[in-house]
Short mmCIF file of C-alpha atoms and ligand atoms in Angstrom, two decimals:
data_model
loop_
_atom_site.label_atom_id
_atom_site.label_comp_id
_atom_site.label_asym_id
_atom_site.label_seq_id
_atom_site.Cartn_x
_atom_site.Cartn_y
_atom_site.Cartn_z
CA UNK A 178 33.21 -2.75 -8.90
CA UNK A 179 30.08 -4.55 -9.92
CA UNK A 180 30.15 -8.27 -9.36
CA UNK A 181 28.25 -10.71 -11.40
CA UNK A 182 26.57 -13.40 -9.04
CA UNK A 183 24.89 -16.73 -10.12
CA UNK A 184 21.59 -18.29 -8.34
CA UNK A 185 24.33 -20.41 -6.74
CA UNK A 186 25.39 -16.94 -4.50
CA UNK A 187 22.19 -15.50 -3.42
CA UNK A 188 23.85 -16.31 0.42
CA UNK A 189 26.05 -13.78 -0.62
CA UNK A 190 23.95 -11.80 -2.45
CA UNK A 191 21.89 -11.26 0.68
CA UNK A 192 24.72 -11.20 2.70
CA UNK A 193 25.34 -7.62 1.03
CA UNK A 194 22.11 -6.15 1.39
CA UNK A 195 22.33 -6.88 5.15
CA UNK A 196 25.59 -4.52 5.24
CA UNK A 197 23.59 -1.96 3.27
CA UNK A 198 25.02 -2.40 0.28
CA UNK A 199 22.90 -2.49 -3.54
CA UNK A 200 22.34 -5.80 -5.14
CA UNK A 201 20.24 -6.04 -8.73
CA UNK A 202 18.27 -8.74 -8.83
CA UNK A 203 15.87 -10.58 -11.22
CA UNK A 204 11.90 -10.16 -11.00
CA UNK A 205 9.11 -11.69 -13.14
CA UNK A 206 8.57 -8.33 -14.24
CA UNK A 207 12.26 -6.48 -14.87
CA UNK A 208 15.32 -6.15 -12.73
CA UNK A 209 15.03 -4.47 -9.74
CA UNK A 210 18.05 -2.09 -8.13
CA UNK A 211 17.50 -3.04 -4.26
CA UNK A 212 19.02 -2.00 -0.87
CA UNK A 213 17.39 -2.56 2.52
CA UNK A 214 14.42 -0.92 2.95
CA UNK A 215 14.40 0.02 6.80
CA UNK A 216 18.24 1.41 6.19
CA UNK A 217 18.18 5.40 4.83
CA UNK A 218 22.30 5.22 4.25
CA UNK A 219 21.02 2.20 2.30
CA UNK A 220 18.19 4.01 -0.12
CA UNK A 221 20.06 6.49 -0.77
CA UNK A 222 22.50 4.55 -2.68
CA UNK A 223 19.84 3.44 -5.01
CA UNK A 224 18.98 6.98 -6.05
CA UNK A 225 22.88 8.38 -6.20
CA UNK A 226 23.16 4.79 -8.73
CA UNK A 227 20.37 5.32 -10.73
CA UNK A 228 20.53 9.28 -10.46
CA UNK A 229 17.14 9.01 -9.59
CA UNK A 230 15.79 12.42 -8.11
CA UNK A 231 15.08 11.89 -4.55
CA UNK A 232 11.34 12.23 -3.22
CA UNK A 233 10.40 9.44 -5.94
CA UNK A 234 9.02 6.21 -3.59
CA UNK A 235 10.82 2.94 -4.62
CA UNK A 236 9.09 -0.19 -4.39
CA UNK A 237 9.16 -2.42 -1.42
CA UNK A 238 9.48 -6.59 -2.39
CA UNK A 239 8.40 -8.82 0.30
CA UNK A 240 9.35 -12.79 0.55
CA UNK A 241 5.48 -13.65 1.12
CA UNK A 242 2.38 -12.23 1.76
CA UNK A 243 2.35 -13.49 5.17
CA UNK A 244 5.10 -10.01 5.62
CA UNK A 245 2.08 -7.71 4.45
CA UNK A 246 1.29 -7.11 7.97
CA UNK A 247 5.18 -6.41 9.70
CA UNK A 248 4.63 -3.18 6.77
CA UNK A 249 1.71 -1.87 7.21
CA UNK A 250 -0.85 0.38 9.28
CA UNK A 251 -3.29 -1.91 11.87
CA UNK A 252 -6.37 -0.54 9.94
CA UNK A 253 -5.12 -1.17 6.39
CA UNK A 254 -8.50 -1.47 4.26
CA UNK A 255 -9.01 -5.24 4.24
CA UNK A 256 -9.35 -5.17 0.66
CA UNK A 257 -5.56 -4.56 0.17
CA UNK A 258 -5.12 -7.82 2.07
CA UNK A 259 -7.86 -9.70 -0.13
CA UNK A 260 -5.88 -8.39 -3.08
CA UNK A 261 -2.38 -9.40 -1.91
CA UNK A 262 -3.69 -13.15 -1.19
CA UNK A 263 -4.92 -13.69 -3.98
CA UNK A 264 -2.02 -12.10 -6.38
CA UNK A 265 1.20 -12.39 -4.74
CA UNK A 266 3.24 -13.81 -5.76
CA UNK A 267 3.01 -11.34 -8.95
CA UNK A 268 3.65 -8.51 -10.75
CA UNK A 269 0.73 -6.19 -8.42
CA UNK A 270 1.97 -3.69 -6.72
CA UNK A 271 -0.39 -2.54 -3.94
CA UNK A 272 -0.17 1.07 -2.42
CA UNK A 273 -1.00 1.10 1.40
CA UNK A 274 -0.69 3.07 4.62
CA UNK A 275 2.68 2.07 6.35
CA UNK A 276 3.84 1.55 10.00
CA UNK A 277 7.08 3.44 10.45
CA UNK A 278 8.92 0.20 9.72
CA UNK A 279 10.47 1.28 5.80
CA UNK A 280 12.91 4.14 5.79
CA UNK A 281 11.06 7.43 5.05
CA UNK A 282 13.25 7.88 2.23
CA UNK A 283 12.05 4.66 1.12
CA UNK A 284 8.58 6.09 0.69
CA UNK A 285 9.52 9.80 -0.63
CA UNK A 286 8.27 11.03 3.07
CA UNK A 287 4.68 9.89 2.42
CA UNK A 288 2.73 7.44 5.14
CA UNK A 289 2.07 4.88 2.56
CA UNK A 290 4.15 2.38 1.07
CA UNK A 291 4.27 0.46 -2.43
CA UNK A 292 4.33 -3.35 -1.59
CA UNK A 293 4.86 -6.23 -3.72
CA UNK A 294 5.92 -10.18 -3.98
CA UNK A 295 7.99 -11.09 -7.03
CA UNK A 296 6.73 -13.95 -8.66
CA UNK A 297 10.71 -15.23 -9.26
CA UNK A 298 12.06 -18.17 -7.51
CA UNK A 299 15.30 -16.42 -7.26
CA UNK A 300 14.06 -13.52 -5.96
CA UNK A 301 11.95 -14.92 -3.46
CA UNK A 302 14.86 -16.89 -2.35
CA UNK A 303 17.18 -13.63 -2.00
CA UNK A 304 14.42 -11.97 0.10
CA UNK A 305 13.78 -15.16 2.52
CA UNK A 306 17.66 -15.57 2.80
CA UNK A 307 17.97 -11.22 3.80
CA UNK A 308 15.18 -11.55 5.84
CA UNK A 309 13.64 -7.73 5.92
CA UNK A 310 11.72 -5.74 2.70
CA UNK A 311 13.87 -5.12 -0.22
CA UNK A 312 13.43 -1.10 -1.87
CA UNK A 313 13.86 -1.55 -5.67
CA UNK A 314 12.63 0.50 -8.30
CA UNK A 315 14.04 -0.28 -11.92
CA UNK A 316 17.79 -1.11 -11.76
CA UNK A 317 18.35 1.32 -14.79
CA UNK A 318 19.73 4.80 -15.33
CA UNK A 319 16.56 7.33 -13.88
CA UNK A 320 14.13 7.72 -17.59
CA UNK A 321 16.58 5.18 -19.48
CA UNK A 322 14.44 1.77 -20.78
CA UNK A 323 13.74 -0.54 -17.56
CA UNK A 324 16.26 -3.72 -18.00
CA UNK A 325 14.88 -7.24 -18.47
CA UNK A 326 18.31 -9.24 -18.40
CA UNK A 327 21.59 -9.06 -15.77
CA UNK A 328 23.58 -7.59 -19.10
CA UNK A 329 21.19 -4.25 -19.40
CA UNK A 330 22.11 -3.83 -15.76
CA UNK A 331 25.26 -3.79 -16.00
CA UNK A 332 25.34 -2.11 -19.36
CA UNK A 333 23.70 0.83 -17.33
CA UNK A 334 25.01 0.05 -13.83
CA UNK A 335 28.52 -1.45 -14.10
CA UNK A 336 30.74 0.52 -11.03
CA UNK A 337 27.83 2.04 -9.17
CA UNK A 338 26.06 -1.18 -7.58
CA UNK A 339 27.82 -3.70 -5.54
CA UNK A 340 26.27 -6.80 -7.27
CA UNK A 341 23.59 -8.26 -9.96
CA UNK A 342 22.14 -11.69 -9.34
CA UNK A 343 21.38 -12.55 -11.93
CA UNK A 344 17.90 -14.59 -12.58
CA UNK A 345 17.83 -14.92 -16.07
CA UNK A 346 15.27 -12.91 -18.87
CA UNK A 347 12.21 -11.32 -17.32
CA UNK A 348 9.35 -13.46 -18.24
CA UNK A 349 6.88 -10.77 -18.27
CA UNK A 350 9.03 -8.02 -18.85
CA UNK A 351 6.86 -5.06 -18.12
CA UNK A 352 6.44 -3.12 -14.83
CA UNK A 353 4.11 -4.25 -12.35
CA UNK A 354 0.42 -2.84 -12.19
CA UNK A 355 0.28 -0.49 -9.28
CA UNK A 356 -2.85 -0.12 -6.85
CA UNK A 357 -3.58 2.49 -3.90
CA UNK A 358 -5.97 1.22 -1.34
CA UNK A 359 -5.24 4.30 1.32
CA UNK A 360 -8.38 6.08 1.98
CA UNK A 361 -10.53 6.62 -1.02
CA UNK A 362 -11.58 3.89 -3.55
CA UNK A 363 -9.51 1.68 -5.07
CA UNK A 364 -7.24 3.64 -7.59
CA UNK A 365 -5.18 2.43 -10.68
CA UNK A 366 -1.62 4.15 -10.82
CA UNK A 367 -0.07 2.58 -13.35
CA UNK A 368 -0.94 0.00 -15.89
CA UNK A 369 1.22 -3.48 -15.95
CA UNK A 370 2.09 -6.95 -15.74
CA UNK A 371 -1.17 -7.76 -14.07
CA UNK A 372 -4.35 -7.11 -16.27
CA UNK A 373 -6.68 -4.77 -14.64
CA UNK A 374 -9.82 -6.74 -15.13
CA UNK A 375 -8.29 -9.61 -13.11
CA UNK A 376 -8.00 -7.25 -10.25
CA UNK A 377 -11.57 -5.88 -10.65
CA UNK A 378 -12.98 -9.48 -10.64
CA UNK A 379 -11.68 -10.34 -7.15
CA UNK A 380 -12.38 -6.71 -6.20
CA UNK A 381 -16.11 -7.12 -7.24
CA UNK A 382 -15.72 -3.40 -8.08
CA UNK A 383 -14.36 -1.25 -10.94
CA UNK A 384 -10.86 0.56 -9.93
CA UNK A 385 -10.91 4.79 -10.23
CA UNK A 386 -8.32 5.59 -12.86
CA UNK A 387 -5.78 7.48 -11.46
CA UNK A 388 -2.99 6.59 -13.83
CA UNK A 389 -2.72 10.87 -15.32
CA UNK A 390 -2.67 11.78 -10.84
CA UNK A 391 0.40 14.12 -11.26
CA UNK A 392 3.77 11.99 -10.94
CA UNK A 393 2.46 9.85 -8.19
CA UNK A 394 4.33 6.91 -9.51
CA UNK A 395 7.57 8.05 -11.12
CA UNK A 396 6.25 5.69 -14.31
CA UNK A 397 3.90 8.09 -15.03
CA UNK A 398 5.80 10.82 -16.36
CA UNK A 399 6.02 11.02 -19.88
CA UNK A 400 9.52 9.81 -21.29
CA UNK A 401 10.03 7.70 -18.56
CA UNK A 402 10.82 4.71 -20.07
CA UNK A 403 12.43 6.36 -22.83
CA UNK A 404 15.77 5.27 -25.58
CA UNK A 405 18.27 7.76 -27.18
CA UNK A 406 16.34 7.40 -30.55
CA UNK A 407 13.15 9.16 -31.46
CA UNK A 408 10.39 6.89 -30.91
CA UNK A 409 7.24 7.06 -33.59
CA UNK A 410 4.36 5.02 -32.95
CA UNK A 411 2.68 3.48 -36.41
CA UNK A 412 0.30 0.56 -37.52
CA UNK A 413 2.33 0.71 -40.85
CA UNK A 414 6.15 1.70 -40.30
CA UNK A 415 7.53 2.95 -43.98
CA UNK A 416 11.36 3.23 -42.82
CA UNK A 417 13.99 5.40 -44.51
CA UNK A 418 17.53 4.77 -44.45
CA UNK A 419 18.76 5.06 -40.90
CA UNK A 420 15.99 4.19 -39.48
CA UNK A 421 14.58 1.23 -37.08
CA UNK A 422 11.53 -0.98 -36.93
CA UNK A 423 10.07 -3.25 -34.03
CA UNK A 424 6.96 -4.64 -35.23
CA UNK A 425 4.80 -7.47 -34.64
CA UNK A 426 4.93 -8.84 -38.01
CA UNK A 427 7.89 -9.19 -40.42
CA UNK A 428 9.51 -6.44 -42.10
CA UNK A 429 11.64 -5.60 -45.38
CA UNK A 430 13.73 -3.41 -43.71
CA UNK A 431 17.33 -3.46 -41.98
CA UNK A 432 17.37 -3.08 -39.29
CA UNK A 433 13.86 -4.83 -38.12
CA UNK A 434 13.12 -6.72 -34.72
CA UNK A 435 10.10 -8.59 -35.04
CA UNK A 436 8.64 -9.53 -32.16
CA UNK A 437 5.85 -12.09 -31.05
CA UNK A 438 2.25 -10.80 -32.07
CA UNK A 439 0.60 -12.17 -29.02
CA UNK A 440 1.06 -8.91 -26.88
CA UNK A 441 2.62 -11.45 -24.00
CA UNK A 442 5.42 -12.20 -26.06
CA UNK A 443 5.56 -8.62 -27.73
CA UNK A 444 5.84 -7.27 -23.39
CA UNK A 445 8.70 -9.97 -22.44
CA UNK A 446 10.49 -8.58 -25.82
CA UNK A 447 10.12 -4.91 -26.01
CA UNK A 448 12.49 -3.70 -23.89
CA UNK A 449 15.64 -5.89 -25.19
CA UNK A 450 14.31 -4.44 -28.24
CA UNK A 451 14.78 -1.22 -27.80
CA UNK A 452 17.85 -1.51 -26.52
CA UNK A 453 19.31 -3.50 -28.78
CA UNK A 454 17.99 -0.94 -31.58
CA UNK A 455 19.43 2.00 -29.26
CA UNK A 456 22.85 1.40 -29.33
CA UNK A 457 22.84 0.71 -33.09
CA UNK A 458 22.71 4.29 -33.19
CA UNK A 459 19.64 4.50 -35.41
CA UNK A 460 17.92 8.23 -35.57
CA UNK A 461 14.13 6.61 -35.38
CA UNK A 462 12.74 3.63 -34.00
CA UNK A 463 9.20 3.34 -35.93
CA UNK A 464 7.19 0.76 -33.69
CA UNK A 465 3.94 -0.69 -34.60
CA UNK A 466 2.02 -2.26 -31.54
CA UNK A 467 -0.09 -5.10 -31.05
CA UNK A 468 -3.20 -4.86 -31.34
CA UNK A 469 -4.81 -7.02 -28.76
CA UNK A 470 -4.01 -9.18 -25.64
CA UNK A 471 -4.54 -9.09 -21.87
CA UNK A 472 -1.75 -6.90 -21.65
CA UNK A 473 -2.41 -4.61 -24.05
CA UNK A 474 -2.76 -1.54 -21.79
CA UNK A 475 0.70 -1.81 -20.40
CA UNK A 476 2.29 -2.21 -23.64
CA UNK A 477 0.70 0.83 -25.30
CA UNK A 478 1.41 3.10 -21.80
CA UNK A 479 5.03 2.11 -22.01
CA UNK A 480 5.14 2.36 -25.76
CA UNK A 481 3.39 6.56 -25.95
CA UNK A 482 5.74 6.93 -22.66
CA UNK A 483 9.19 5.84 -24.69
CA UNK A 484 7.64 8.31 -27.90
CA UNK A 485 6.76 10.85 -25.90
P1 AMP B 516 9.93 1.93 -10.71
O1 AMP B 516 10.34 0.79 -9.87
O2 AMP B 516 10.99 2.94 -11.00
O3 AMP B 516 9.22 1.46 -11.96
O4 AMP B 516 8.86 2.72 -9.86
C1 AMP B 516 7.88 2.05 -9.10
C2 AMP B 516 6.73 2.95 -8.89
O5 AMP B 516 5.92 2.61 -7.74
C3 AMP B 516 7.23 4.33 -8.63
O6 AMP B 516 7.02 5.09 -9.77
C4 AMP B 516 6.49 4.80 -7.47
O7 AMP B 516 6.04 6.11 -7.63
C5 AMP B 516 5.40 3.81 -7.20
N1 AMP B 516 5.23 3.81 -5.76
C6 AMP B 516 5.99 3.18 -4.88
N2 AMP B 516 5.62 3.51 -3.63
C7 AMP B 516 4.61 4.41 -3.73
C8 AMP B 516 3.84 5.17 -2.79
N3 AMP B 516 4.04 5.07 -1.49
N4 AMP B 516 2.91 6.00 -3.28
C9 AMP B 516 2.71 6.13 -4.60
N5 AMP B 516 3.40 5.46 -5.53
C10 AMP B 516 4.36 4.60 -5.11
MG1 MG B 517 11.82 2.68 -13.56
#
C-alpha cells in the first residue's frame, strides 16, 4: 500500500528510495513519481506504476547544481553549466551528454540525460537526505493530467507506489521548460515553468525550436496531458447542459471554475481544474485561455495538448 508521509518523514522517505523503492514527491512545478536513478530494478517500477511505455527518458532531480558534474560527460558544452548556475534551483530542465552514472533505462538508452534542481524546499531536502539523482517524470497515470497536490497522486497512484511526501500545492504547477545542449545549438523541447526569453537573455542567443522534434520528450505528443472529457478550446465558451467551463473570467454557468487571469495563477490552477471538472463526469470541458503573461506559451501547449 501507498503511505502518506509528512515533511516531518522525508528520513524515511529517502530511506525508501535507497532500497529502490518509488516515493512521490512535491516539486515547484508538479509531483514527481521518483526511484533511484543509477538502480534499473528501480526505474522500472516507475514505468510498470505509471504504465508508462518504456524507452520514454524520465527526468533526473539533483540536490544542487554543484551534482551537475558527478552526471555528466567531461566535455559538456559549457553553456549547459552557465545555464544550470544561473537557474537551478527551478523549473529548467537541461538536456546533456551523460557519464554512464544514471541507469540506461533511466535515459530510454540514449547518451544524454534530462537534469534538473527542484526549486522545493522539501524536495531538495529529500534529495540531500538520499544522496544520489532522483528519476521522476510526472507521478500520474502515462497521458492522464500531471498532478499538482499529494491527493491527485494518490487518486491516480494509490497501491502502485510505496509512498507520497507530500509538499503541499505546486506553486507553479506546469512542467518544467526543457533544453538540449548536446551537440548542435541550443534547442527548446518543451515549453514550461521557465519563460523562454529568460533563458535566451543569459544565453545571449536565440534557442532553435525543437518543441514538434518527433516524441523526443514524451510531453510532446499530442494528448499527453489529457482528461476523460472532450476538451474545446474558446475565447467565448457558450455551454450547454452537461457541459464544463474553466475560464479566466466569471461565468453563468454550472459547473464553472474560474481561475486567476494573470496566466501565473491560471498555470498553478489548471490542472486541479481539470481534474476536479473530470470526475464530475461532464461530456465537455470548454476552456478559454489567458491571453497574456510570461507563461503564456506553456499554458497554451498544455491546453491544445489536453484538446487534442
Ligand atoms: P514528464 O516528467 O513525464 O513530464 O517527462 C519529462 C520529459 O523530459 C520527458 O518527456 C522526456 O522525454 C524529457 N527528457 C528527459 N530526459 C531526456 C533525454 N535524455 N532526451 C530527451 N528528452 C528527455
Ligand atoms: Mg508527464
Amino acid at each position: 500500500m501507498t503511505v502518506l508521509l509528512s515533511a516531518a518523514e522525508v528520513a524515511r522517505a529517502a530511506q525508501i528510495l535507497a532500497e529502490g523503492g518509488t516515493v512521490a514527491f512535491g516539486t515547484e512545478t508538479v509531483y514527481g513519481l521518483g526511484a533511484d536513478a543509477s538502480s534499473p530494478s528501480a526505474a522500472k517500477k516507475i514505468f510498470e506504476a505509471k504504465g508508462r511505455p518504456e524507452g520514454h527518458p524520465l527526468i533526473v532531480h539533483l540536490a544542487s547544481a554543484a551534482a551537475f558534474h558527478d552526471w555528466v560527460a567531461s566535455d559538456v558544452d559549457d553553456r549547459a553549466r552557465v545555464l544550470a548556475e544561473a537557474f537551478w534551483p527551478g523549473p529548467l530542465t537541461l538536456v546533456v551528454p551523460h557519464n554512464g552514472r544514471v541507469a540506461p533505462e533511466v535515459v530510454g538508452h540514449r547518451s544524454t540525460v534530462g537534469l534538473r534542481v527542484p526549486n522545493h524546499p522539501l524536495a531538495l531536502e529529500l534529495l540531500a537526505a538520499f544522496g544520489g539523482g532522483v528519476a521522476a517524470p510526472s507521478a500520474n497515470r502515462f497521458g492522464h493530467v500531471s498532478p499538482t497536490t499529494a491527493q491527485h497522486v494518490l487518486d491516480d497512484l494509490e497501491g502502485r507506489i510505496d509512498a507520497v511526501l507530500d509538499g503541499g500545492p505546486c506553486s507553479v504547477g506546469v512542467e518544467s521548460t526543457i533544453v538540449e545542449i548536446a551537440g548542435g545549438p541550443p534547442a527548446l523541447l518543451r515549453a514550461g515553468g521557465l519563460p523562454t526569453p529568460d533563458i535566451e537573455a543569459v544565453l545571449g542567443e536565440k534557442l532553435v525550436d525543437d518543441t514538434m522534434g518527433k516524441s523526443r520528450a514524451a510531453g510532446m505528443m499530442a494528448s499527453h496531458y489529457a482528461p476523460n472529457a472532450k476538451v474545446v478550446l474558446t475565447p467565448n465558451p457558450e455551454p450547454t447542459p452537461g457541459d464544463a467551463v474553466i475560464a479566466p473570467f466569471q461565468v453563468d454557468h454550472d459547473p464553472a471554475i474560474v481561475l486567476p487571469a494573470d496566466v501565473a495563477g491560471y498555470a498553478r490552477n489548471l490542472y486541479s481544474a481539470l481534474r476536479t471538472l473530470d470526475v464530475k463526469g461532464v461530456s465537455r470541458i470548454l476552456i478559454a485561455p489567458p491571453t497574456q503573461g510570461a507563461l503564456l506559451a506553456a499554458v497554451l501547449d498544455r491546453l491544445a495538448k489536453a484538446s487534442a
